[in-house]
Coordinates of N, CA and C in Angstrom, one line a residue:
X1 N -156.1 37.3 114.9 CA -155.9 36.3 114.0 C -156.6 36.8 112.9
X2 N -155.8 36.6 111.8 CA -156.3 37.2 110.4 C -156.9 36.1 109.7
X3 N -158.2 36.1 109.5 CA -158.8 34.8 108.3 C -159.3 35.4 107.2
X4 N -158.7 34.6 106.3 CA -159.2 35.4 104.8 C -160.8 34.7 104.7
X5 N -161.5 35.8 104.1 CA -162.8 35.3 103.8 C -163.0 35.2 102.4
X6 N -163.7 34.0 102.0 CA -163.6 33.8 100.6 C -164.9 34.6 100.2
X7 N -165.0 34.9 98.8 CA -166.0 35.7 98.2 C -167.2 35.1 98.1
X8 N -168.4 35.9 98.4 CA -169.7 35.2 98.1 C -170.2 35.4 97.0
X9 N -170.6 34.3 96.0 CA -171.2 34.6 95.0 C -172.7 34.0 94.9
X10 N -173.4 34.3 93.9 CA -174.9 33.9 94.0 C -174.8 32.4 93.4
X11 N -173.8 31.8 92.9 CA -173.9 30.5 92.7 C -172.5 29.9 93.1
X12 N -172.5 28.3 93.2 CA -171.3 28.0 93.7 C -170.0 27.8 92.7
X13 N -170.3 28.3 91.6 CA -169.3 28.3 90.4 C -169.0 29.9 90.1
X14 N -169.7 30.9 90.8 CA -169.6 32.3 90.5 C -170.8 33.0 90.0
X15 N -170.6 33.9 89.4 CA -171.9 34.8 88.6 C -171.6 35.5 87.6
X16 N -172.7 36.0 86.9 CA -172.8 36.8 85.7 C -173.6 38.1 86.5
X17 N -172.9 39.1 86.5 CA -173.4 40.3 87.0 C -173.8 41.3 85.6
X18 N -175.0 41.6 85.4 CA -175.3 42.5 84.4 C -174.6 43.9 84.5
X19 N -174.0 44.5 83.7 CA -173.3 45.8 83.7 C -174.2 46.8 83.8
X20 N -175.5 46.9 83.2 CA -176.4 48.0 83.2 C -177.3 48.1 84.3
X21 N -177.2 47.0 85.4 CA -178.1 46.6 86.3 C -179.0 45.6 86.0
X22 N -179.6 45.0 87.0 CA -180.7 43.7 86.7 C -180.1 42.6 87.8
X23 N -180.7 41.5 87.6 CA -180.6 40.4 88.4 C -179.4 39.7 88.2
X24 N -178.6 39.3 89.3 CA -177.3 38.4 89.0 C -177.7 37.2 88.7
X25 N -176.9 36.8 87.6 CA -177.1 35.1 87.4 C -176.3 34.3 88.0
X26 N -176.8 33.2 88.9 CA -175.7 32.5 89.5 C -175.4 31.4 88.3
X27 N -173.9 30.9 88.6 CA -173.5 29.9 87.8 C -173.5 28.6 88.7
X28 N -174.4 27.8 88.4 CA -174.8 26.7 89.2 C -174.2 25.2 88.6
X29 N -173.8 25.3 87.5 CA -173.2 24.1 86.9 C -171.8 24.4 86.2
X30 N -171.1 23.4 85.9 CA -169.7 23.5 85.3 C -169.8 23.5 83.9
X31 N -171.1 23.6 83.2 CA -171.3 23.3 82.0 C -172.8 23.9 81.6
X32 N -172.7 25.2 80.9 CA -173.9 26.1 80.9 C -174.3 26.6 79.6
X33 N -175.5 26.2 79.2 CA -176.1 26.6 77.8 C -176.7 27.9 78.0
X34 N -176.4 28.9 77.1 CA -177.2 30.4 77.1 C -177.7 30.4 75.9
X35 N -179.0 30.8 76.1 CA -179.8 31.3 74.7 C -181.0 31.5 75.2
X36 N -182.0 31.8 74.0 CA -183.1 32.1 74.1 C -184.4 31.2 74.5
X37 N -184.1 29.8 74.0 CA -185.0 28.9 74.3 C -185.2 28.5 75.7
X38 N -186.5 27.7 76.0 CA -186.6 27.4 77.4 C -185.8 26.5 77.9
X39 N -185.2 25.4 77.2 CA -184.2 24.5 77.6 C -182.9 25.0 77.9
X40 N -182.5 26.3 77.6 CA -181.2 26.8 78.2 C -181.3 26.9 79.5
X41 N -180.0 26.6 80.2 CA -179.7 26.8 81.5 C -179.7 28.2 82.0
X42 N -179.4 29.0 81.2 CA -179.6 30.5 81.3 C -180.3 31.0 80.2
X43 N -181.5 31.5 80.5 CA -182.5 32.0 79.3 C -182.4 33.4 79.3
X44 N -182.1 33.9 78.1 CA -182.0 35.4 77.8 C -183.1 35.6 76.7
X45 N -184.2 36.1 77.4 CA -185.4 36.1 76.6 C -185.5 37.7 75.5
X46 N -184.5 37.6 74.8 CA -184.3 39.0 73.9 C -184.3 38.3 72.4
X47 N -184.8 39.2 71.6 CA -185.1 38.8 70.3 C -183.5 38.9 69.7
X48 N -182.7 39.5 69.9 CA -181.4 39.6 69.3 C -180.6 38.3 69.9
X49 N -180.9 37.5 70.8 CA -180.1 36.4 71.5 C -180.7 35.1 70.9
X50 N -179.8 34.3 70.1 CA -180.1 33.2 69.3 C -180.8 31.9 70.4
X51 N -181.4 31.0 70.0 CA -182.0 30.0 70.7 C -181.3 29.2 71.5
X52 N -179.9 28.9 70.9 CA -178.7 28.5 71.6 C -177.5 29.3 71.3
X53 N -177.1 30.3 71.8 CA -176.4 31.4 71.6 C -174.8 30.9 71.9
X54 N -174.6 30.4 73.1 CA -173.1 30.3 73.4 C -173.3 29.1 74.5
X55 N -172.0 28.8 74.9 CA -172.0 27.6 75.9 C -170.7 28.1 76.8
X56 N -171.0 28.0 78.2 CA -169.9 28.3 79.1 C -169.4 27.0 79.6
X57 N -168.1 26.8 79.7 CA -167.8 25.6 80.4 C -166.4 25.8 81.2
X58 N -166.5 25.1 82.5 CA -165.5 25.2 83.4 C -164.3 24.1 83.1
X59 N -163.2 24.6 82.9 CA -162.1 23.9 82.5 C -160.7 24.3 83.3
X60 N -160.3 23.5 84.2 CA -159.0 23.6 85.1 C -159.4 24.9 86.0
X61 N -160.5 24.9 86.4 CA -160.8 26.2 87.3 C -161.1 27.6 86.6
X62 N -161.2 27.4 85.1 CA -161.5 28.8 84.5 C -162.6 28.6 83.5
X63 N -163.6 29.8 83.4 CA -164.5 29.5 82.6 C -164.1 30.0 81.2
X64 N -164.6 29.0 80.4 CA -164.5 29.5 78.9 C -165.8 29.6 78.2
X65 N -166.0 30.5 77.2 CA -167.1 30.6 76.3 C -166.9 30.1 75.0
X66 N -167.7 29.9 74.4 CA -167.8 29.4 72.9 C -168.9 29.7 72.2
X67 N -168.8 30.3 71.3 CA -170.2 30.7 70.2 C -170.8 29.6 69.6
X68 N -172.0 29.4 69.5 CA -172.7 28.3 68.9 C -173.2 28.7 67.7
X69 N -172.5 29.4 66.7 CA -173.0 29.8 65.6 C -174.1 30.9 65.8
X70 N -174.2 31.7 66.5 CA -175.2 32.5 66.7 C -175.2 33.6 65.9
X71 N -176.2 34.3 65.9 CA -176.5 35.4 64.8 C -175.8 36.6 65.3
X72 N -175.9 37.0 66.5 CA -175.4 38.4 66.8 C -174.0 38.3 67.7
X73 N -173.6 37.0 67.7 CA -172.1 36.7 68.2 C -171.9 37.1 69.7
X74 N -170.5 37.0 70.2 CA -170.3 37.2 71.5 C -169.0 37.9 71.5
X75 N -168.9 38.5 72.5 CA -167.4 39.6 72.7 C -167.0 39.3 74.0
X76 N -165.7 39.2 74.2 CA -165.0 39.2 75.7 C -164.1 40.6 75.5
X77 N -164.4 41.5 76.6 CA -163.5 42.7 76.7 C -163.7 43.5 75.5
X78 N -164.8 43.3 74.7 CA -165.0 44.3 73.5 C -164.6 43.5 72.4
X79 N -163.9 42.3 72.1 CA -163.4 41.9 70.9 C -164.1 40.5 70.7
X80 N -164.8 40.3 69.5 CA -165.6 39.4 68.9 C -164.7 38.2 69.0
X81 N -165.4 36.8 69.5 CA -164.5 35.9 69.9 C -165.3 34.5 69.2
X82 N -164.8 33.4 69.1 CA -165.4 32.3 68.7 C -165.5 31.3 70.1
X83 N -164.1 31.3 70.8 CA -164.0 30.6 71.9 C -162.8 31.3 72.7
X84 N -163.1 31.7 74.0 CA -162.2 32.2 74.7 C -162.3 32.0 76.4
X85 N -161.1 32.2 76.9 CA -161.0 31.9 78.3 C -161.4 33.1 78.8
X86 N -162.3 33.2 80.0 CA -162.9 34.3 80.7 C -162.2 34.4 82.1
X87 N -161.3 35.4 82.0 CA -160.6 35.6 83.2 C -161.6 36.3 84.2
X88 N -161.4 36.1 85.5 CA -162.3 36.7 86.6 C -162.3 38.1 86.3
X89 N -163.8 38.8 86.3 CA -164.1 40.2 86.2 C -164.0 40.8 84.8
X90 N -163.7 40.0 83.8 CA -163.7 40.3 82.5 C -165.3 40.7 82.0
X91 N -165.2 41.5 80.8 CA -166.6 41.9 80.4 C -167.3 40.8 79.2
X92 N -168.2 40.3 79.6 CA -168.8 39.2 78.4 C -170.1 40.1 77.8
X93 N -170.0 39.9 76.4 CA -171.2 40.6 75.7 C -171.9 39.3 74.7
X94 N -173.2 39.3 75.3 CA -173.8 38.2 74.6 C -175.0 38.9 73.7
X95 N -174.8 38.9 72.4 CA -175.4 39.7 71.4 C -175.2 41.2 71.9
X96 N -176.1 42.0 72.5 CA -175.9 43.4 73.0 C -176.0 43.4 74.5
X97 N -175.8 42.2 75.2 CA -176.2 42.4 76.7 C -174.9 41.9 77.3
X98 N -174.7 43.1 78.2 CA -173.3 43.0 78.8 C -173.4 42.5 80.2
X99 N -172.1 41.8 80.5 CA -172.2 41.2 81.7 C -170.8 41.1 82.3
X100 N -170.4 41.1 83.7 CA -169.1 40.9 84.2 C -169.2 39.7 84.8
X101 N -168.4 38.6 84.6 CA -168.1 37.2 85.2 C -167.2 37.3 86.4
X102 N -167.9 36.8 87.5 CA -167.0 37.0 88.6 C -166.8 35.6 89.3
X103 N -165.8 35.2 89.6 CA -165.4 33.8 90.3 C -164.0 33.8 90.7
X104 N -163.5 33.0 91.5 CA -162.1 32.8 91.9 C -161.8 31.5 91.7
X105 N -160.9 31.2 90.5 CA -160.2 30.2 89.9 C -159.7 29.1 91.0
X106 N -159.1 29.7 92.0 CA -158.4 28.9 93.0 C -159.7 28.0 93.8
X107 N -160.8 28.6 93.8 CA -161.9 27.9 94.5 C -162.3 26.8 93.7
X108 N -162.3 26.9 92.5 CA -162.9 25.9 91.3 C -161.9 25.0 91.0
X109 N -160.5 24.8 91.7 CA -159.6 24.0 91.3 C -158.6 24.5 90.3
X110 N -158.2 25.6 90.2 CA -157.3 26.0 89.4 C -155.8 26.0 90.2
X111 N -154.8 25.6 89.6 CA -153.5 25.7 90.1 C -152.4 25.9 89.0
X112 N -151.4 26.6 89.4 CA -150.5 26.8 88.2 C -150.8 28.0 87.4
X113 N -150.3 28.1 86.1 CA -150.7 29.1 85.1 C -152.1 28.7 84.7
X114 N -152.7 29.7 84.2 CA -154.1 29.4 83.5 C -153.9 28.6 82.2
X115 N -154.9 28.0 82.0 CA -154.7 27.1 80.6 C -154.8 28.1 79.3
X116 N -154.3 27.4 78.5 CA -154.0 28.3 77.0 C -155.2 28.7 76.6
X117 N -154.9 30.2 76.4 CA -156.2 30.7 75.6 C -156.2 30.5 74.1
X118 N -157.2 31.0 73.5 CA -157.3 30.6 72.1 C -157.3 31.7 71.1
X119 N -156.7 33.0 71.8 CA -156.5 34.1 71.1 C -155.3 33.8 70.0
X120 N -154.2 32.9 70.6 CA -153.1 33.0 69.6 C -153.4 32.1 68.3
X121 N -154.7 31.4 68.3 CA -154.9 30.6 67.0 C -155.4 31.8 66.1
X122 N -156.3 32.8 66.6 CA -156.7 33.7 65.5 C -155.5 34.5 64.9
X123 N -154.5 34.7 65.6 CA -153.5 35.4 65.2 C -152.7 34.6 64.2
X124 N -152.5 33.3 64.5 CA -151.8 32.1 63.8 C -152.6 32.1 62.5
X125 N -153.6 32.0 62.4 CA -154.6 31.8 61.3 C -154.8 33.0 60.3
X126 N -154.4 34.2 60.8 CA -154.3 35.4 60.0 C -153.1 35.5 59.1
X127 N -152.1 34.8 59.6 CA -151.1 35.0 58.9 C -150.7 33.5 57.9
X128 N -150.0 33.9 56.7 CA -149.8 32.6 55.8 C -148.8 31.7 56.5
X129 N -149.0 30.7 55.6 CA -148.1 29.4 56.2 C -146.5 29.7 55.9
X130 N -146.4 30.3 54.7 CA -145.1 30.8 54.3 C -144.4 31.9 55.4
X131 N -145.1 32.8 55.9 CA -144.9 33.7 56.8 C -144.6 32.9 58.3
X132 N -145.4 32.1 58.5 CA -145.2 31.5 59.9 C -143.9 30.5 59.9
X133 N -143.5 30.1 58.5 CA -142.3 29.4 58.4 C -141.2 30.2 58.3
X134 N -141.3 31.6 58.3 CA -140.2 32.5 58.3 C -139.8 32.7 56.8
X135 N -140.7 32.4 55.8 CA -140.2 32.6 54.6 C -141.4 33.7 54.0
X136 N -140.6 34.7 53.7 CA -141.5 35.9 53.2 C -141.8 35.7 51.7
X137 N -143.1 36.4 51.3 CA -143.5 36.2 50.0 C -142.6 37.1 49.0
X138 N -142.5 36.5 47.8 CA -142.0 37.2 46.9 C -142.7 38.4 46.2
X139 N -142.1 39.4 45.8 CA -142.9 40.6 45.2 C -143.2 40.1 43.8
X140 N -144.4 40.0 43.2 CA -144.5 39.6 41.9 C -143.9 40.4 40.8
X141 N -143.7 41.6 41.1 CA -143.2 42.6 40.2 C -141.7 42.4 40.0
X142 N -141.1 41.7 41.0 CA -139.5 41.3 41.0 C -139.3 39.9 41.5
X143 N -139.5 38.9 40.7 CA -139.6 37.6 41.3 C -138.3 37.2 41.5
X144 N -137.4 37.7 41.3 CA -135.9 37.1 41.5 C -135.4 38.3 42.5
X145 N -135.9 38.9 43.3 CA -135.5 40.0 44.1 C -134.7 39.3 45.3
X146 N -135.0 38.1 45.9 CA -134.6 37.5 46.9 C -133.3 36.6 46.6
X147 N -133.2 36.4 45.4 CA -132.1 35.3 44.8 C -130.9 36.1 44.9
X148 N -129.8 35.2 45.0 CA -128.4 35.9 45.1 C -127.9 36.1 43.6
X149 N -127.7 37.1 43.3 CA -127.4 37.7 41.7 C -126.1 37.0 41.4
X150 N -125.6 36.5 42.1 CA -124.1 35.6 41.7 C -124.4 34.4 41.2
X151 N -125.4 33.9 41.5 CA -126.0 32.4 41.1 C -126.0 32.3 39.6

C-alpha cells in the first residue's frame, strides 16, 4: 500500500529557510509582519531591515509578499518587487537576507490555477496608454508619417 506522506514544515503554513544557514522560521499565521521592531511577527534584528519591512499574506493557498515602503526593499528570485506571489521554493530577499519559502499550496486550501500574480501590472504600467491601445506614437520629426498621403 502506497501512502503519500505530507511534507513536514516548522509551522502549520510552511517555513522560511535561510539560504546561508541559520534557524528555520516557522510560518504560524496567515498574515505575518516582518521587520526589525519587537512587535513584528518575524523579527529580523539587522540594521538594514526596516521597522516594518514587509507583510506576508496567505491568499487562496498561496503566499504573497508586499513591501511596506522599506528602505532596502524586497526581491523575489532576484527581482525587486512591491507585491508578488511567492510560489513554493522561490527565493525571497528581505533587505540583503535571503530565504527560501517552503509550503504546499494544496495543503493550505489552493485549488485550480494559482491566483493572478502582480508582475503583469509592472509591465503594463511601463508602457504608455497609446501603446496599450495599439496606437503607436508619431515621430516628432515627421508628424504626418502615419497619414495616408492621398488624403
